[in-house]
């Protein structure tokens, strides 16, 4: 569900599916799921290079920010990259596991507006989470929610953080707002929410909710019929609703106009990729 409150109301809700994958099981899963592959083509596939590209340079890093653990020496395996990224931020995942909640590639095409990593220590306690946001320019920015953001409740562990967005996601939202994350550790149900705040006013809310289902070959075959070409549908609907917002005459924020406000991201678009001048 996605609902915009200001400057004009606009909302929608759609049914989708997401994979929740233990990164320790990536090698074993294709052996029991004929329609799913890792780092190889298939009806459904996961490419580790699509996620958390810490082997690449970080664009416009925040001065004095946490060590990004970027560069050519970054680990190749996705779980190792997640562990190194969090270790640079004081979180030790040694002996723990990482659950990735994401859309796979479908017939080779992949697009994830946001993927989530729920990270557990060796005792099985959820100690951190990452929200990896991707825009239609294929830029990617991870937001970390460490142990200090952890909230334990009867419904399960949640991670809560309000962070400067400093990222261009939609031409109808400026970069100078804040993301408010509420990510609950997945159990029988998924429940995550990301709100946009401009000052003290909530301007937009996005939620993902749903029931857990076992990942089986039969279910993958059924989803191919129930949700045909889902990743293409997602990118189409993003542009469809952008057109509807344009027709509602919402203010438009050009990407290149706030290049200095877009920081701590990977794979910068050509409009902001040039080095920023030092005042």
mmCIF file of N, CA and C in Angstrom, residues 60 256-263 276:
data_model
loop_
_atom_site.group_PDB
_atom_site.id
_atom_site.type_symbol
_atom_site.label_atom_id
_atom_site.label_comp_id
_atom_site.label_asym_id
_atom_site.label_seq_id
_atom_site.Cartn_x
_atom_site.Cartn_y
_atom_site.Cartn_z
ATOM 1 N N UNK A 60 29.450 10.496 -2.979
ATOM 2 C CA UNK A 60 29.219 11.629 -2.081
ATOM 3 C C UNK A 60 28.986 11.162 -0.644
ATOM 4 N N UNK A 256 18.660 16.589 -11.172
ATOM 5 C CA UNK A 256 19.950 17.274 -11.204
ATOM 6 C C UNK A 256 19.956 18.562 -10.396
ATOM 7 N N UNK A 257 18.786 19.052 -9.987
ATOM 8 C CA UNK A 257 18.719 20.340 -9.297
ATOM 9 C C UNK A 257 19.270 20.277 -7.882
ATOM 10 N N UNK A 258 19.306 19.088 -7.271
ATOM 11 C CA UNK A 258 19.775 18.960 -5.883
ATOM 12 C C UNK A 258 20.867 17.903 -5.797
ATOM 13 N N UNK A 259 21.841 17.982 -6.705
ATOM 14 C CA UNK A 259 22.902 16.974 -6.729
ATOM 15 C C UNK A 259 23.640 16.900 -5.401
ATOM 16 N N UNK A 260 23.856 18.055 -4.754
ATOM 17 C CA UNK A 260 24.628 18.064 -3.512
ATOM 18 C C UNK A 260 23.866 17.402 -2.363
ATOM 19 N N UNK A 261 22.562 17.270 -2.491
ATOM 20 C CA UNK A 261 21.759 16.665 -1.437
ATOM 21 C C UNK A 261 21.612 15.160 -1.560
ATOM 22 N N UNK A 262 22.198 14.571 -2.604
ATOM 23 C CA UNK A 262 22.092 13.131 -2.840
ATOM 24 C C UNK A 262 23.426 12.484 -2.478
ATOM 25 N N UNK A 263 23.437 11.762 -1.354
ATOM 26 C CA UNK A 263 24.709 11.269 -0.810
ATOM 27 C C UNK A 263 24.574 9.841 -0.312
ATOM 28 N N UNK A 276 31.603 16.562 -6.975
ATOM 29 C CA UNK A 276 31.094 17.846 -6.514
ATOM 30 C C UNK A 276 32.262 18.779 -6.229
#
